[in-house]
Structure formats: structure tokens, C-alpha cells
Amino acid sequence: MLRLACLLGIAALVILIALFLDPNGSTAIVFSFIGNPLLALAVLLGLLWWWRTPRETL
Amino acid sequence: MNEADLGPLFELPADPHYLWIAGTVVTVLAISVLVVGLVRGRLTRALLMAALLLPATAYGIGYLFMLEESKSVEFCGSCHVTMSPLVAALDEDTESLASIHWQRGAVSHTDACYRCHSGYGIWGDVAAKRAGIMHMVRTVTGNYEFPIEAKHFNVDSCLGCHVQAVGFREVEEHLDREIQEELLSGESSCAGDCHEVAHPETALWGVAGPPLEEAP
């Protein structure tokens, strides 16, 4: 689950880098409508992994 | 405009891109932490916090960056189908209000679209950002029609610069109560009604141009 969260997070950040490199209408739309849901899902999965992982193993 | 147009010594105002630098640094750090998580399949408590906070911070900076960059003329013109003819007309046309302001340098070449379409003051900025989000939604859904038109042009955009000009106040019509009421309520507009049109009619039809008139 953590691996999937990290993968989604990296994908979201690659979209952000595209926006930084070439800010235009297309990259802004992808950032807003694809990057944000990806990041939200990644954070959700990360929190879920943390919640399900025994504290002593962290 | 580029630096070469300005002669040997003049240069355009510097833009230090602080948001770009901060955003890139935080994004690279965030990716590094996430790669560790991806490879190992587990993270320590500290790295997990970093993995949650750094991407969120990067996206926060990304939003600020996007809000700032979306003011630029290049950004507006990047929506090829709808906006690029309007931006091209700034240089090519000589009759419209937008091109007259543009070619006289009466409006900044950096953010000319934003200056005239955002109203004035902080609420003008808020309205422009809200409109920008709706532009993105309409672009994605294809929910727009040609010729494109502004639903309501905020006359404060004009007044913000012109209202204190002596020449403006010397014109009798500008001081007429009825005309002022019509302009403030949006019933009439400076552009097209009293002055030149804001943009050339052909540019409002997108890259495809206006439809051919049907033969009688």
C-alpha cells in the first residue's frame, strides 16, 4: 500500500514539475484536475498505511 | 517582446522567480523521499512525515505559482483554440481598444489580459481567479461557444487607470450620471458602445475564424 501511495505521489509531483517547467493552460488543467486527485489519493493511502502499521515497527 | 528589441542597454524588468525556485527544491526533495518509500516499501516515522508534508507543501507552492503565472499573456494565449487569435491580434490589429493599449505600452506586456479583465483591487483579483477556474472547466468540458464574449466587463478595470486623468474628466459624457449608471450596472460598455471594440470581431471566433456567410 505504501508503495502505491509513493508511486501516486511521484506521479502527482511529476505533473507539478511539468507545470514549473512550462506553465500554460494545458499543464495548469492537468495539475488541477489530475495532479490534485492523485496527490489526495496518495496522502490517503499513506495515512491508511500509517494507521494500519503497528507503531513499534515504524 | 524580447530584449533584442530594446537596444543595447535597456532591458525588461527582472523577474527573480522565487516561487519557481522554492517549488522546484521542495518538489525534488519530496520525490526523493517518495522514491525511498517506493524502493523500501516502508518508511520511518520522520520520513513518513516528510513524505506527507513535502508533497503537500510542493502543491501549495504550485498553486501560488500557477496563480501568478496565469496572469501572463503567454499563459492566456496558450489556450490555442480560443485565445491565441486574441493575443495575436494585440500586435496585428490597430483598431481595437486592446491593441491600441498594447501597442502604446499603456498596459503591461507581461499581464495585459489580466490587467483589463480582472476589475480593480483585491475583489477584482478574486473575481478573475474564479473566472479563470471556470475557464479551465469550460475548456475541459468543451462547454463554450463562438464568438466568445465576456459576460460582464468590469468598468473598474478602465477606471482604475483613466479616472484620474485630466483628459478623461474633461469629457462631458464621462461625468453624466445616466451614462455612469449604465456603465456600472453593465448595461453598456466603454468598448464598442462609445469607443472602439475591445477585440477585433474575427479574433472572437477562435483559430477557425468566423463562419463563411451563407449565400443568399
PDB file of C-alpha atoms in Angstrom:
ATOM      1  CA  MET A   1       0.000   0.000   0.000  1.00  0.00           C
ATOM      2  CA  LEU A   2       2.836   2.392   0.847  1.00  0.00           C
ATOM      3  CA  ARG A   3       4.492   1.635  -2.486  1.00  0.00           C
ATOM      4  CA  LEU A   4       1.294   2.506  -4.328  1.00  0.00           C
ATOM      5  CA  ALA A   5       0.956   5.715  -2.293  1.00  0.00           C
ATOM      6  CA  CYS A   6       4.550   6.681  -3.151  1.00  0.00           C
ATOM      7  CA  LEU A   7       4.000   5.893  -6.823  1.00  0.00           C
ATOM      8  CA  LEU A   8       0.871   8.053  -6.957  1.00  0.00           C
ATOM      9  CA  GLY A   9       2.687  10.817  -5.087  1.00  0.00           C
ATOM     10  CA  ILE A  10       5.603  10.721  -7.528  1.00  0.00           C
ATOM     11  CA  ALA A  11       3.183  10.845 -10.470  1.00  0.00           C
ATOM     12  CA  ALA A  12       1.481  13.885  -8.925  1.00  0.00           C
ATOM     13  CA  LEU A  13       4.843  15.579  -8.417  1.00  0.00           C
ATOM     14  CA  VAL A  14       5.939  14.872 -11.998  1.00  0.00           C
ATOM     15  CA  ILE A  15       2.805  16.722 -13.099  1.00  0.00           C
ATOM     16  CA  LEU A  16       3.814  19.588 -10.822  1.00  0.00           C
ATOM     17  CA  ILE A  17       7.292  19.674 -12.367  1.00  0.00           C
ATOM     18  CA  ALA A  18       5.689  19.881 -15.806  1.00  0.00           C
ATOM     19  CA  LEU A  19       3.804  22.955 -14.569  1.00  0.00           C
ATOM     20  CA  PHE A  20       7.006  24.503 -13.222  1.00  0.00           C
ATOM     21  CA  LEU A  21       8.873  23.868 -16.481  1.00  0.00           C
ATOM     22  CA  ASP A  22       6.157  25.074 -18.835  1.00  0.00           C
ATOM     23  CA  PRO A  23       3.299  26.955 -17.192  1.00  0.00           C
ATOM     24  CA  ASN A  24       0.471  27.057 -19.710  1.00  0.00           C
ATOM     25  CA  GLY A  25      -3.203  26.221 -19.960  1.00  0.00           C
ATOM     26  CA  SER A  26      -2.662  22.504 -20.559  1.00  0.00           C
ATOM     27  CA  THR A  27      -0.259  21.917 -17.673  1.00  0.00           C
ATOM     28  CA  ALA A  28      -2.466  24.009 -15.373  1.00  0.00           C
ATOM     29  CA  ILE A  29      -5.503  21.899 -16.270  1.00  0.00           C
ATOM     30  CA  VAL A  30      -3.609  18.633 -15.741  1.00  0.00           C
ATOM     31  CA  PHE A  31      -2.229  19.967 -12.439  1.00  0.00           C
ATOM     32  CA  SER A  32      -5.683  21.000 -11.229  1.00  0.00           C
ATOM     33  CA  PHE A  33      -7.805  18.091 -12.398  1.00  0.00           C
ATOM     34  CA  ILE A  34      -5.399  15.126 -12.413  1.00  0.00           C
ATOM     35  CA  GLY A  35      -2.500  16.060 -10.125  1.00  0.00           C
ATOM     36  CA  ASN A  36      -4.672  17.044  -7.187  1.00  0.00           C
ATOM     37  CA  PRO A  37      -6.791  13.867  -7.093  1.00  0.00           C
ATOM     38  CA  LEU A  38      -3.611  11.794  -7.466  1.00  0.00           C
ATOM     39  CA  LEU A  39      -1.960  13.569  -4.556  1.00  0.00           C
ATOM     40  CA  ALA A  40      -5.092  13.341  -2.411  1.00  0.00           C
ATOM     41  CA  LEU A  41      -5.283   9.607  -3.079  1.00  0.00           C
ATOM     42  CA  ALA A  42      -1.574   9.213  -2.317  1.00  0.00           C
ATOM     43  CA  VAL A  43      -1.912  11.047   1.007  1.00  0.00           C
ATOM     44  CA  LEU A  44      -4.994   8.993   1.877  1.00  0.00           C
ATOM     45  CA  LEU A  45      -3.187   5.716   1.163  1.00  0.00           C
ATOM     46  CA  GLY A  46      -0.132   6.923   3.093  1.00  0.00           C
ATOM     47  CA  LEU A  47      -2.259   7.764   6.121  1.00  0.00           C
ATOM     48  CA  LEU A  48      -4.067   4.452   5.835  1.00  0.00           C
ATOM     49  CA  TRP A  49      -0.739   2.591   5.755  1.00  0.00           C
ATOM     50  CA  TRP A  50       0.430   4.539   8.821  1.00  0.00           C
ATOM     51  CA  TRP A  51      -2.835   3.783  10.651  1.00  0.00           C
ATOM     52  CA  ARG A  52      -2.610   0.062   9.898  1.00  0.00           C
ATOM     53  CA  THR A  53       1.097  -0.271  10.655  1.00  0.00           C
ATOM     54  CA  PRO A  54       1.984  -1.196  14.269  1.00  0.00           C
ATOM     55  CA  ARG A  55       3.689   1.811  15.929  1.00  0.00           C
ATOM     56  CA  GLU A  56       6.661  -0.214  17.180  1.00  0.00           C
ATOM     57  CA  THR A  57       7.612  -1.170  13.603  1.00  0.00           C
ATOM     58  CA  LEU A  58       7.914   2.448  12.416  1.00  0.00           C
TER      59      LEU A  58
ATOM     60  CA  MET B   1       8.736  41.499 -26.944  1.00  0.00           C
ATOM     61  CA  ASN B   2      12.258  40.341 -26.330  1.00  0.00           C
ATOM     62  CA  GLU B   3      15.383  42.014 -25.042  1.00  0.00           C
ATOM     63  CA  ALA B   4      16.814  42.433 -28.551  1.00  0.00           C
ATOM     64  CA  ASP B   5      14.016  44.896 -29.403  1.00  0.00           C
ATOM     65  CA  LEU B   6      15.127  47.280 -26.691  1.00  0.00           C
ATOM     66  CA  GLY B   7      18.540  48.306 -27.984  1.00  0.00           C
ATOM     67  CA  PRO B   8      21.969  47.768 -26.454  1.00  0.00           C
ATOM     68  CA  LEU B   9      21.380  48.946 -22.861  1.00  0.00           C
ATOM     69  CA  PHE B  10      17.683  48.848 -21.981  1.00  0.00           C
ATOM     70  CA  GLU B  11      16.319  45.646 -20.501  1.00  0.00           C
ATOM     71  CA  LEU B  12      12.988  44.263 -19.336  1.00  0.00           C
ATOM     72  CA  PRO B  13      12.278  44.298 -15.566  1.00  0.00           C
ATOM     73  CA  ALA B  14      13.944  41.364 -13.798  1.00  0.00           C
ATOM     74  CA  ASP B  15      11.739  38.528 -12.589  1.00  0.00           C
ATOM     75  CA  PRO B  16      13.573  36.510  -9.900  1.00  0.00           C
ATOM     76  CA  HIS B  17      11.142  33.521  -9.944  1.00  0.00           C
ATOM     77  CA  TYR B  18      11.312  32.899  -6.191  1.00  0.00           C
ATOM     78  CA  LEU B  19       8.249  30.641  -6.291  1.00  0.00           C
ATOM     79  CA  TRP B  20       9.760  28.606  -9.105  1.00  0.00           C
ATOM     80  CA  ILE B  21      12.993  28.051  -7.173  1.00  0.00           C
ATOM     81  CA  ALA B  22      11.237  27.200  -3.882  1.00  0.00           C
ATOM     82  CA  GLY B  23       8.732  24.938  -5.613  1.00  0.00           C
ATOM     83  CA  THR B  24      11.367  23.042  -7.565  1.00  0.00           C
ATOM     84  CA  VAL B  25      13.547  22.468  -4.486  1.00  0.00           C
ATOM     85  CA  VAL B  26      10.635  21.200  -2.374  1.00  0.00           C
ATOM     86  CA  THR B  27       9.370  19.016  -5.241  1.00  0.00           C
ATOM     87  CA  VAL B  28      12.758  17.376  -5.769  1.00  0.00           C
ATOM     88  CA  LEU B  29      13.050  16.718  -2.012  1.00  0.00           C
ATOM     89  CA  ALA B  30       9.546  15.251  -1.961  1.00  0.00           C
ATOM     90  CA  ILE B  31      10.276  12.954  -4.900  1.00  0.00           C
ATOM     91  CA  SER B  32      13.484  11.784  -3.193  1.00  0.00           C
ATOM     92  CA  VAL B  33      11.611  10.795  -0.038  1.00  0.00           C
ATOM     93  CA  LEU B  34       8.868   9.064  -2.035  1.00  0.00           C
ATOM     94  CA  VAL B  35      11.437   7.119  -4.047  1.00  0.00           C
ATOM     95  CA  VAL B  36      12.871   5.826  -0.751  1.00  0.00           C
ATOM     96  CA  GLY B  37       9.371   4.690   0.238  1.00  0.00           C
ATOM     97  CA  LEU B  38       8.798   3.120  -3.164  1.00  0.00           C
ATOM     98  CA  VAL B  39      12.044   1.152  -3.054  1.00  0.00           C
ATOM     99  CA  ARG B  40      11.963   0.085   0.601  1.00  0.00           C
ATOM    100  CA  GLY B  41       8.223  -0.427   0.963  1.00  0.00           C
ATOM    101  CA  ARG B  42       8.353   1.163   4.433  1.00  0.00           C
ATOM    102  CA  LEU B  43       9.295   4.494   5.992  1.00  0.00           C
ATOM    103  CA  THR B  44      10.438   5.635   9.401  1.00  0.00           C
ATOM    104  CA  ARG B  45       8.174   7.998  11.326  1.00  0.00           C
ATOM    105  CA  ALA B  46      10.289  11.029  10.324  1.00  0.00           C
ATOM    106  CA  LEU B  47      10.399  10.056   6.667  1.00  0.00           C
ATOM    107  CA  LEU B  48       6.674   9.338   6.673  1.00  0.00           C
ATOM    108  CA  MET B  49       6.012  12.849   7.988  1.00  0.00           C
ATOM    109  CA  ALA B  50       8.285  14.218   5.269  1.00  0.00           C
ATOM    110  CA  ALA B  51       6.529  12.071   2.665  1.00  0.00           C
ATOM    111  CA  LEU B  52       3.184  13.553   3.694  1.00  0.00           C
ATOM    112  CA  LEU B  53       4.209  17.171   4.244  1.00  0.00           C
ATOM    113  CA  LEU B  54       6.688  17.822   1.421  1.00  0.00           C
ATOM    114  CA  PRO B  55       4.342  16.915  -1.467  1.00  0.00           C
ATOM    115  CA  ALA B  56       1.538  18.929   0.143  1.00  0.00           C
ATOM    116  CA  THR B  57       3.891  21.901   0.527  1.00  0.00           C
ATOM    117  CA  ALA B  58       5.085  21.495  -3.069  1.00  0.00           C
ATOM    118  CA  TYR B  59       1.489  21.537  -4.276  1.00  0.00           C
ATOM    119  CA  GLY B  60       0.757  24.614  -2.144  1.00  0.00           C
ATOM    120  CA  ILE B  61       3.665  26.414  -3.805  1.00  0.00           C
ATOM    121  CA  GLY B  62       2.477  25.026  -7.145  1.00  0.00           C
ATOM    122  CA  TYR B  63      -0.897  26.703  -6.620  1.00  0.00           C
ATOM    123  CA  LEU B  64       0.729  30.041  -5.824  1.00  0.00           C
ATOM    124  CA  PHE B  65       2.978  29.629  -8.861  1.00  0.00           C
ATOM    125  CA  MET B  66       0.005  28.830 -11.088  1.00  0.00           C
ATOM    126  CA  LEU B  67      -1.980  31.802  -9.766  1.00  0.00           C
ATOM    127  CA  GLU B  68       0.967  34.089 -10.510  1.00  0.00           C
ATOM    128  CA  GLU B  69       1.829  32.630 -13.907  1.00  0.00           C
ATOM    129  CA  SER B  70      -1.776  32.563 -15.057  1.00  0.00           C
ATOM    130  CA  LYS B  71      -1.654  36.367 -15.178  1.00  0.00           C
ATOM    131  CA  SER B  72       0.770  36.302 -18.092  1.00  0.00           C
ATOM    132  CA  VAL B  73      -0.257  36.996 -21.656  1.00  0.00           C
ATOM    133  CA  GLU B  74       1.589  33.852 -22.802  1.00  0.00           C
ATOM    134  CA  PHE B  75      -0.464  31.756 -20.388  1.00  0.00           C
ATOM    135  CA  CYS B  76      -3.749  33.196 -21.706  1.00  0.00           C
ATOM    136  CA  GLY B  77      -2.606  32.704 -25.301  1.00  0.00           C
ATOM    137  CA  SER B  78      -1.634  29.093 -24.636  1.00  0.00           C
ATOM    138  CA  CYS B  79      -5.291  28.068 -24.912  1.00  0.00           C
ATOM    139  CA  HIS B  80      -4.784  27.752 -28.631  1.00  0.00           C
ATOM    140  CA  VAL B  81      -8.300  27.244 -29.959  1.00  0.00           C
ATOM    141  CA  THR B  82      -9.978  30.108 -28.168  1.00  0.00           C
ATOM    142  CA  MET B  83      -7.433  32.636 -27.011  1.00  0.00           C
ATOM    143  CA  SER B  84      -4.466  32.611 -29.376  1.00  0.00           C
ATOM    144  CA  PRO B  85      -6.168  34.789 -32.054  1.00  0.00           C
ATOM    145  CA  LEU B  86      -6.954  37.402 -29.404  1.00  0.00           C
ATOM    146  CA  VAL B  87      -3.329  37.545 -28.277  1.00  0.00           C
ATOM    147  CA  ALA B  88      -2.051  37.592 -31.872  1.00  0.00           C
ATOM    148  CA  ALA B  89      -4.393  40.498 -32.636  1.00  0.00           C
ATOM    149  CA  LEU B  90      -2.669  42.624 -29.998  1.00  0.00           C
ATOM    150  CA  ASP B  91       0.272  43.006 -32.372  1.00  0.00           C
ATOM    151  CA  GLU B  92      -1.508  42.635 -35.688  1.00  0.00           C
ATOM    152  CA  ASP B  93      -4.637  44.733 -35.227  1.00  0.00           C
ATOM    153  CA  THR B  94      -4.611  48.529 -34.972  1.00  0.00           C
ATOM    154  CA  GLU B  95      -8.266  49.378 -34.432  1.00  0.00           C
ATOM    155  CA  SER B  96      -9.357  47.617 -31.247  1.00  0.00           C
ATOM    156  CA  LEU B  97      -9.017  49.044 -27.742  1.00  0.00           C
ATOM    157  CA  ALA B  98      -6.866  46.119 -26.645  1.00  0.00           C
ATOM    158  CA  SER B  99      -4.340  46.542 -29.458  1.00  0.00           C
ATOM    159  CA  ILE B 100      -4.274  50.335 -29.050  1.00  0.00           C
ATOM    160  CA  HIS B 101      -3.425  49.955 -25.342  1.00  0.00           C
ATOM    161  CA  TRP B 102      -0.927  47.181 -26.112  1.00  0.00           C
ATOM    162  CA  GLN B 103       0.955  48.965 -28.868  1.00  0.00           C
ATOM    163  CA  ARG B 104       1.156  52.252 -26.952  1.00  0.00           C
ATOM    164  CA  GLY B 105       2.526  50.443 -23.900  1.00  0.00           C
ATOM    165  CA  ALA B 106      -0.465  51.728 -21.931  1.00  0.00           C
ATOM    166  CA  VAL B 107      -0.817  48.282 -20.384  1.00  0.00           C
ATOM    167  CA  SER B 108       1.954  45.954 -19.261  1.00  0.00           C
ATOM    168  CA  HIS B 109       3.006  43.415 -21.887  1.00  0.00           C
ATOM    169  CA  THR B 110       3.564  40.924 -19.084  1.00  0.00           C
ATOM    170  CA  ASP B 111      -0.022  40.685 -17.846  1.00  0.00           C
ATOM    171  CA  ALA B 112      -2.134  42.781 -20.207  1.00  0.00           C
ATOM    172  CA  CYS B 113      -5.084  40.341 -20.379  1.00  0.00           C
ATOM    173  CA  TYR B 114      -5.234  40.099 -16.598  1.00  0.00           C
ATOM    174  CA  ARG B 115      -4.982  43.872 -16.077  1.00  0.00           C
ATOM    175  CA  CYS B 116      -8.045  44.602 -18.197  1.00  0.00           C
ATOM    176  CA  HIS B 117     -10.147  41.555 -17.296  1.00  0.00           C
ATOM    177  CA  SER B 118      -9.619  41.439 -13.538  1.00  0.00           C
ATOM    178  CA  GLY B 119     -11.504  44.509 -12.381  1.00  0.00           C
ATOM    179  CA  TYR B 120      -9.596  46.585  -9.859  1.00  0.00           C
ATOM    180  CA  GLY B 121      -8.414  45.932  -6.316  1.00  0.00           C
ATOM    181  CA  ILE B 122      -8.471  42.678  -4.384  1.00  0.00           C
ATOM    182  CA  TRP B 123     -12.063  41.747  -5.316  1.00  0.00           C
ATOM    183  CA  GLY B 124     -11.166  42.167  -8.954  1.00  0.00           C
ATOM    184  CA  ASP B 125      -8.350  39.666  -8.413  1.00  0.00           C
ATOM    185  CA  VAL B 126     -10.698  37.236  -6.665  1.00  0.00           C
ATOM    186  CA  ALA B 127     -13.275  37.526  -9.458  1.00  0.00           C
ATOM    187  CA  ALA B 128     -10.560  36.979 -12.087  1.00  0.00           C
ATOM    188  CA  LYS B 129      -9.297  33.835 -10.346  1.00  0.00           C
ATOM    189  CA  ARG B 130     -12.835  32.484 -10.056  1.00  0.00           C
ATOM    190  CA  ALA B 131     -13.382  33.208 -13.740  1.00  0.00           C
ATOM    191  CA  GLY B 132     -10.057  31.523 -14.553  1.00  0.00           C
ATOM    192  CA  ILE B 133     -11.131  28.316 -12.819  1.00  0.00           C
ATOM    193  CA  MET B 134     -14.372  28.375 -14.799  1.00  0.00           C
ATOM    194  CA  HIS B 135     -12.353  28.903 -17.996  1.00  0.00           C
ATOM    195  CA  MET B 136     -10.426  25.713 -17.204  1.00  0.00           C
ATOM    196  CA  VAL B 137     -13.642  23.781 -16.523  1.00  0.00           C
ATOM    197  CA  ARG B 138     -15.207  25.045 -19.751  1.00  0.00           C
ATOM    198  CA  THR B 139     -12.068  24.164 -21.708  1.00  0.00           C
ATOM    199  CA  VAL B 140     -12.045  20.615 -20.327  1.00  0.00           C
ATOM    200  CA  THR B 141     -15.760  20.065 -20.893  1.00  0.00           C
ATOM    201  CA  GLY B 142     -15.846  21.929 -24.216  1.00  0.00           C
ATOM    202  CA  ASN B 143     -18.700  23.997 -22.829  1.00  0.00           C
ATOM    203  CA  TYR B 144     -18.165  27.214 -24.755  1.00  0.00           C
ATOM    204  CA  GLU B 145     -19.450  28.827 -27.897  1.00  0.00           C
ATOM    205  CA  PHE B 146     -18.056  31.112 -30.557  1.00  0.00           C
ATOM    206  CA  PRO B 147     -17.912  34.017 -30.751  1.00  0.00           C
ATOM    207  CA  ILE B 148     -16.593  34.125 -27.208  1.00  0.00           C
ATOM    208  CA  GLU B 149     -17.746  37.092 -25.175  1.00  0.00           C
ATOM    209  CA  ALA B 150     -17.236  38.459 -21.704  1.00  0.00           C
ATOM    210  CA  LYS B 151     -20.440  38.070 -19.701  1.00  0.00           C
ATOM    211  CA  HIS B 152     -19.766  41.251 -17.807  1.00  0.00           C
ATOM    212  CA  PHE B 153     -16.795  43.513 -18.250  1.00  0.00           C
ATOM    213  CA  ASN B 154     -15.946  45.323 -15.038  1.00  0.00           C
ATOM    214  CA  VAL B 155     -15.668  49.027 -15.845  1.00  0.00           C
ATOM    215  CA  ASP B 156     -13.409  49.409 -12.809  1.00  0.00           C
ATOM    216  CA  SER B 157     -10.636  47.970 -14.981  1.00  0.00           C
ATOM    217  CA  CYS B 158     -10.831  51.082 -17.157  1.00  0.00           C
ATOM    218  CA  LEU B 159     -11.465  53.479 -14.296  1.00  0.00           C
ATOM    219  CA  GLY B 160      -8.509  52.191 -12.297  1.00  0.00           C
ATOM    220  CA  CYS B 161      -6.167  53.926 -14.752  1.00  0.00           C
ATOM    221  CA  HIS B 162      -8.314  56.517 -16.531  1.00  0.00           C
ATOM    222  CA  VAL B 163     -10.458  58.063 -13.830  1.00  0.00           C
ATOM    223  CA  GLN B 164      -7.731  60.341 -12.508  1.00  0.00           C
ATOM    224  CA  ALA B 165      -6.611  61.530 -15.921  1.00  0.00           C
ATOM    225  CA  VAL B 166      -7.429  65.177 -16.619  1.00  0.00           C
ATOM    226  CA  GLY B 167      -8.354  64.349 -20.207  1.00  0.00           C
ATOM    227  CA  PHE B 168     -10.849  61.747 -19.004  1.00  0.00           C
ATOM    228  CA  ARG B 169     -12.593  64.134 -16.624  1.00  0.00           C
ATOM    229  CA  GLU B 170     -12.811  66.860 -19.248  1.00  0.00           C
ATOM    230  CA  VAL B 171     -15.126  64.715 -21.371  1.00  0.00           C
ATOM    231  CA  GLU B 172     -18.709  65.672 -20.527  1.00  0.00           C
ATOM    232  CA  GLU B 173     -20.116  62.182 -21.156  1.00  0.00           C
ATOM    233  CA  HIS B 174     -17.800  60.666 -18.570  1.00  0.00           C
ATOM    234  CA  LEU B 175     -19.439  62.809 -15.871  1.00  0.00           C
ATOM    235  CA  ASP B 176     -23.025  62.147 -16.926  1.00  0.00           C
ATOM    236  CA  ARG B 177     -24.947  60.347 -14.171  1.00  0.00           C
ATOM    237  CA  GLU B 178     -27.059  58.264 -16.521  1.00  0.00           C
ATOM    238  CA  ILE B 179     -24.065  57.051 -18.513  1.00  0.00           C
ATOM    239  CA  GLN B 180     -22.166  56.256 -15.321  1.00  0.00           C
ATOM    240  CA  GLU B 181     -25.121  54.226 -14.014  1.00  0.00           C
ATOM    241  CA  GLU B 182     -25.319  52.256 -17.256  1.00  0.00           C
ATOM    242  CA  LEU B 183     -21.602  51.522 -17.206  1.00  0.00           C
ATOM    243  CA  LEU B 184     -21.547  50.487 -13.554  1.00  0.00           C
ATOM    244  CA  SER B 185     -24.589  48.234 -13.956  1.00  0.00           C
ATOM    245  CA  GLY B 186     -23.123  46.598 -17.066  1.00  0.00           C
ATOM    246  CA  GLU B 187     -25.986  47.793 -19.303  1.00  0.00           C
ATOM    247  CA  SER B 188     -23.458  49.408 -21.576  1.00  0.00           C
ATOM    248  CA  SER B 189     -19.717  49.215 -22.054  1.00  0.00           C
ATOM    249  CA  CYS B 190     -16.941  51.648 -22.877  1.00  0.00           C
ATOM    250  CA  ALA B 191     -15.725  49.299 -25.604  1.00  0.00           C
ATOM    251  CA  GLY B 192     -17.923  49.052 -28.637  1.00  0.00           C
ATOM    252  CA  ASP B 193     -20.635  51.450 -27.427  1.00  0.00           C
ATOM    253  CA  CYS B 194     -18.650  54.706 -27.207  1.00  0.00           C
ATOM    254  CA  HIS B 195     -15.083  53.704 -28.021  1.00  0.00           C
ATOM    255  CA  GLU B 196     -13.557  51.108 -30.352  1.00  0.00           C
ATOM    256  CA  VAL B 197     -14.423  47.438 -29.833  1.00  0.00           C
ATOM    257  CA  ALA B 198     -12.265  45.649 -27.255  1.00  0.00           C
ATOM    258  CA  HIS B 199     -11.004  42.988 -29.675  1.00  0.00           C
ATOM    259  CA  PRO B 200     -11.447  42.547 -33.431  1.00  0.00           C
ATOM    260  CA  GLU B 201     -14.593  40.583 -34.261  1.00  0.00           C
ATOM    261  CA  THR B 202     -12.696  37.949 -36.271  1.00  0.00           C
ATOM    262  CA  ALA B 203     -10.473  37.094 -33.283  1.00  0.00           C
ATOM    263  CA  LEU B 204     -13.523  36.175 -31.174  1.00  0.00           C
ATOM    264  CA  TRP B 205     -14.187  33.121 -33.354  1.00  0.00           C
ATOM    265  CA  GLY B 206     -11.074  31.223 -32.349  1.00  0.00           C
ATOM    266  CA  VAL B 207      -8.467  29.754 -34.676  1.00  0.00           C
ATOM    267  CA  ALA B 208     -11.124  28.527 -37.100  1.00  0.00           C
ATOM    268  CA  GLY B 209     -12.204  32.111 -37.748  1.00  0.00           C
ATOM    269  CA  PRO B 210     -15.731  33.372 -38.351  1.00  0.00           C
ATOM    270  CA  PRO B 211     -18.083  31.118 -40.309  1.00  0.00           C
ATOM    271  CA  LEU B 212     -18.453  31.779 -44.012  1.00  0.00           C
ATOM    272  CA  GLU B 213     -21.645  33.690 -44.663  1.00  0.00           C
ATOM    273  CA  GLU B 214     -24.300  31.633 -46.294  1.00  0.00           C
ATOM    274  CA  ALA B 215     -25.068  32.573 -49.883  1.00  0.00           C
ATOM    275  CA  PRO B 216     -28.418  34.348 -50.206  1.00  0.00           C
TER     276      PRO B 216
END
